[in-house]
Amino acid sequence: MNICSRIFLNCGRSCRRFASKDVKTMPKFSESKAYYGFDKFGTQNKYINEKFKPTYYDSTSITVVVVYLAYLREGNDLDEVFSTPQHVLSSNIERKMIKTKIEQAIARGEDTKLLEAELAYFDVKEEALKAKFAK
């Protein structure tokens, strides 16, 4: 046998010698005092089956939000947009588009009679929509 094999044999014997000693077994974590898992949590939690009971904090918060939205809040642009009928909003957008086209045609030096006729037709169309939705 060579020297390397003797060294490995000696190491193996010493390892077996230390392994044969009685070693204290470590307790399971689930049995320790630090463990607070689902099995312990479920039995001790008194709120697990309790339904929602609003407290005066919840009621007050909801009341404050409703009062603010209903009475104290001032009107803004979005309120005006949402309260305006749809045909009025679309007609204003179309009118702005036609006027922009007329301005661009004037800047290029083109004839604007067709666009002005379209604007006049649009005014008639808008009056018809107002009459239709006024009913």
mmCIF file of C-alpha atoms in Angstrom:
data_model
loop_
_atom_site.group_PDB
_atom_site.id
_atom_site.type_symbol
_atom_site.label_atom_id
_atom_site.label_comp_id
_atom_site.label_asym_id
_atom_site.label_seq_id
_atom_site.Cartn_x
_atom_site.Cartn_y
_atom_site.Cartn_z
ATOM 1 C CA MET A 1 0.000 0.000 0.000
ATOM 2 C CA ASN A 2 1.148 3.391 -0.660
ATOM 3 C CA ILE A 3 1.086 6.391 1.635
ATOM 4 C CA CYS A 4 -2.063 7.960 0.142
ATOM 5 C CA SER A 5 -4.165 4.883 0.786
ATOM 6 C CA ARG A 6 -2.975 4.709 4.424
ATOM 7 C CA ILE A 7 -3.923 8.348 4.946
ATOM 8 C CA PHE A 8 -7.416 7.764 3.528
ATOM 9 C CA LEU A 9 -7.883 4.672 5.696
ATOM 10 C CA ASN A 10 -6.860 6.566 8.826
ATOM 11 C CA CYS A 11 -9.226 9.404 7.952
ATOM 12 C CA GLY A 12 -12.023 6.910 7.408
ATOM 13 C CA ARG A 13 -11.431 5.281 10.805
ATOM 14 C CA SER A 14 -11.388 8.614 12.585
ATOM 15 C CA CYS A 15 -14.588 9.661 10.853
ATOM 16 C CA ARG A 16 -16.287 6.446 11.899
ATOM 17 C CA ARG A 17 -15.056 6.912 15.437
ATOM 18 C CA PHE A 18 -16.603 10.400 15.712
ATOM 19 C CA ALA A 19 -19.807 9.349 13.995
ATOM 20 C CA SER A 20 -20.379 6.491 16.435
ATOM 21 C CA LYS A 21 -20.736 8.929 19.346
ATOM 22 C CA ASP A 22 -24.213 9.767 20.533
ATOM 23 C CA VAL A 23 -25.272 13.117 19.141
ATOM 24 C CA LYS A 24 -28.153 15.043 20.604
ATOM 25 C CA THR A 25 -30.956 15.188 18.116
ATOM 26 C CA MET A 26 -32.043 18.669 17.284
ATOM 27 C CA PRO A 27 -35.712 19.272 17.998
ATOM 28 C CA LYS A 28 -37.976 19.959 15.068
ATOM 29 C CA PHE A 29 -38.703 23.600 14.431
ATOM 30 C CA SER A 30 -42.422 22.877 14.448
ATOM 31 C CA GLU A 31 -42.061 21.691 18.065
ATOM 32 C CA SER A 32 -40.106 24.726 19.243
ATOM 33 C CA LYS A 33 -41.524 27.784 20.970
ATOM 34 C CA ALA A 34 -40.617 29.983 17.998
ATOM 35 C CA TYR A 35 -42.946 28.102 15.654
ATOM 36 C CA TYR A 36 -46.284 29.783 15.056
ATOM 37 C CA GLY A 37 -47.562 28.047 11.950
ATOM 38 C CA PHE A 38 -50.971 27.598 10.391
ATOM 39 C CA ASP A 39 -51.922 24.703 12.643
ATOM 40 C CA LYS A 40 -51.420 26.871 15.746
ATOM 41 C CA PHE A 41 -52.682 30.057 14.105
ATOM 42 C CA GLY A 42 -56.008 28.591 13.042
ATOM 43 C CA THR A 43 -56.979 27.387 16.494
ATOM 44 C CA GLN A 44 -56.055 30.567 18.333
ATOM 45 C CA ASN A 45 -57.252 33.200 15.876
ATOM 46 C CA LYS A 46 -60.530 34.565 17.127
ATOM 47 C CA TYR A 47 -61.048 36.768 14.035
ATOM 48 C CA ILE A 48 -60.907 34.020 11.421
ATOM 49 C CA ASN A 49 -64.672 33.446 11.209
ATOM 50 C CA GLU A 50 -65.780 36.886 12.293
ATOM 51 C CA LYS A 51 -67.695 38.969 9.742
ATOM 52 C CA PHE A 52 -66.894 42.615 9.026
ATOM 53 C CA LYS A 53 -68.306 44.899 11.675
ATOM 54 C CA PRO A 54 -67.974 48.557 10.715
ATOM 55 C CA THR A 55 -66.668 50.734 13.481
ATOM 56 C CA TYR A 56 -67.256 54.426 13.879
ATOM 57 C CA TYR A 57 -63.893 55.004 12.192
ATOM 58 C CA ASP A 58 -65.130 53.304 9.026
ATOM 59 C CA SER A 59 -68.499 55.026 9.128
ATOM 60 C CA THR A 60 -66.929 58.434 9.671
ATOM 61 C CA SER A 61 -64.462 57.975 6.821
ATOM 62 C CA ILE A 62 -67.167 56.967 4.363
ATOM 63 C CA THR A 63 -69.388 59.840 5.490
ATOM 64 C CA VAL A 64 -66.591 62.377 5.031
ATOM 65 C CA VAL A 65 -65.896 61.164 1.486
ATOM 66 C CA VAL A 66 -69.580 61.287 0.531
ATOM 67 C CA VAL A 67 -70.041 64.783 1.985
ATOM 68 C CA TYR A 68 -66.966 66.035 0.150
ATOM 69 C CA LEU A 69 -68.018 64.576 -3.191
ATOM 70 C CA ALA A 70 -71.657 65.617 -2.867
ATOM 71 C CA TYR A 71 -71.493 69.090 -1.340
ATOM 72 C CA LEU A 72 -68.058 70.607 -0.805
ATOM 73 C CA ARG A 73 -66.322 69.867 -4.088
ATOM 74 C CA GLU A 74 -66.332 72.658 -6.639
ATOM 75 C CA GLY A 75 -67.111 72.011 -10.280
ATOM 76 C CA ASN A 76 -64.246 71.534 -12.696
ATOM 77 C CA ASP A 77 -63.721 71.037 -16.418
ATOM 78 C CA LEU A 78 -64.336 67.315 -16.288
ATOM 79 C CA ASP A 79 -67.744 67.837 -14.701
ATOM 80 C CA GLU A 80 -68.658 70.145 -17.574
ATOM 81 C CA VAL A 81 -67.432 67.630 -20.155
ATOM 82 C CA PHE A 82 -69.355 64.755 -18.578
ATOM 83 C CA SER A 83 -72.558 66.758 -18.197
ATOM 84 C CA THR A 84 -72.504 68.123 -21.780
ATOM 85 C CA PRO A 85 -74.577 66.100 -24.275
ATOM 86 C CA GLN A 86 -72.569 64.020 -26.714
ATOM 87 C CA HIS A 87 -73.874 65.689 -29.875
ATOM 88 C CA VAL A 88 -72.726 69.094 -28.607
ATOM 89 C CA LEU A 89 -69.226 67.812 -27.854
ATOM 90 C CA SER A 90 -68.848 66.148 -31.244
ATOM 91 C CA SER A 91 -70.205 69.195 -33.073
ATOM 92 C CA ASN A 92 -67.730 71.498 -31.328
ATOM 93 C CA ILE A 93 -64.838 69.223 -32.286
ATOM 94 C CA GLU A 94 -65.976 69.021 -35.922
ATOM 95 C CA ARG A 95 -66.427 72.796 -36.114
ATOM 96 C CA LYS A 96 -62.885 73.353 -34.793
ATOM 97 C CA MET A 97 -61.505 70.882 -37.345
ATOM 98 C CA ILE A 98 -63.248 72.632 -40.250
ATOM 99 C CA LYS A 99 -62.080 76.071 -39.076
ATOM 100 C CA THR A 100 -58.514 74.765 -38.798
ATOM 101 C CA LYS A 101 -58.727 73.397 -42.357
ATOM 102 C CA ILE A 102 -60.003 76.786 -43.586
ATOM 103 C CA GLU A 103 -57.106 78.606 -41.883
ATOM 104 C CA GLN A 104 -54.590 76.167 -43.380
ATOM 105 C CA ALA A 105 -56.111 76.573 -46.856
ATOM 106 C CA ILE A 106 -55.939 80.382 -46.563
ATOM 107 C CA ALA A 107 -52.293 80.132 -45.488
ATOM 108 C CA ARG A 108 -51.510 77.982 -48.555
ATOM 109 C CA GLY A 109 -53.516 80.287 -50.823
ATOM 110 C CA GLU A 110 -56.122 77.684 -51.831
ATOM 111 C CA ASP A 111 -59.829 78.184 -52.460
ATOM 112 C CA THR A 112 -61.942 77.876 -49.290
ATOM 113 C CA LYS A 113 -65.447 77.982 -50.808
ATOM 114 C CA LEU A 114 -65.913 74.223 -50.420
ATOM 115 C CA LEU A 115 -64.800 74.276 -46.776
ATOM 116 C CA GLU A 116 -67.065 77.255 -46.011
ATOM 117 C CA ALA A 117 -69.979 75.382 -47.603
ATOM 118 C CA GLU A 118 -69.116 72.389 -45.439
ATOM 119 C CA LEU A 119 -69.146 74.652 -42.368
ATOM 120 C CA ALA A 120 -72.565 76.057 -43.353
ATOM 121 C CA TYR A 121 -73.888 72.511 -43.869
ATOM 122 C CA PHE A 122 -72.514 71.560 -40.502
ATOM 123 C CA ASP A 123 -74.437 74.415 -38.830
ATOM 124 C CA VAL A 124 -77.662 73.060 -40.361
ATOM 125 C CA LYS A 125 -76.740 69.552 -39.229
ATOM 126 C CA GLU A 126 -76.089 70.802 -35.694
ATOM 127 C CA GLU A 127 -79.499 72.499 -35.519
ATOM 128 C CA ALA A 128 -81.122 69.237 -36.632
ATOM 129 C CA LEU A 129 -79.295 67.328 -33.877
ATOM 130 C CA LYS A 130 -80.370 69.895 -31.261
ATOM 131 C CA ALA A 131 -83.981 69.551 -32.382
ATOM 132 C CA LYS A 132 -83.707 65.754 -32.324
ATOM 133 C CA PHE A 133 -82.251 65.537 -28.812
ATOM 134 C CA ALA A 134 -84.410 68.338 -27.367
ATOM 135 C CA LYS A 135 -87.494 66.101 -27.541
#
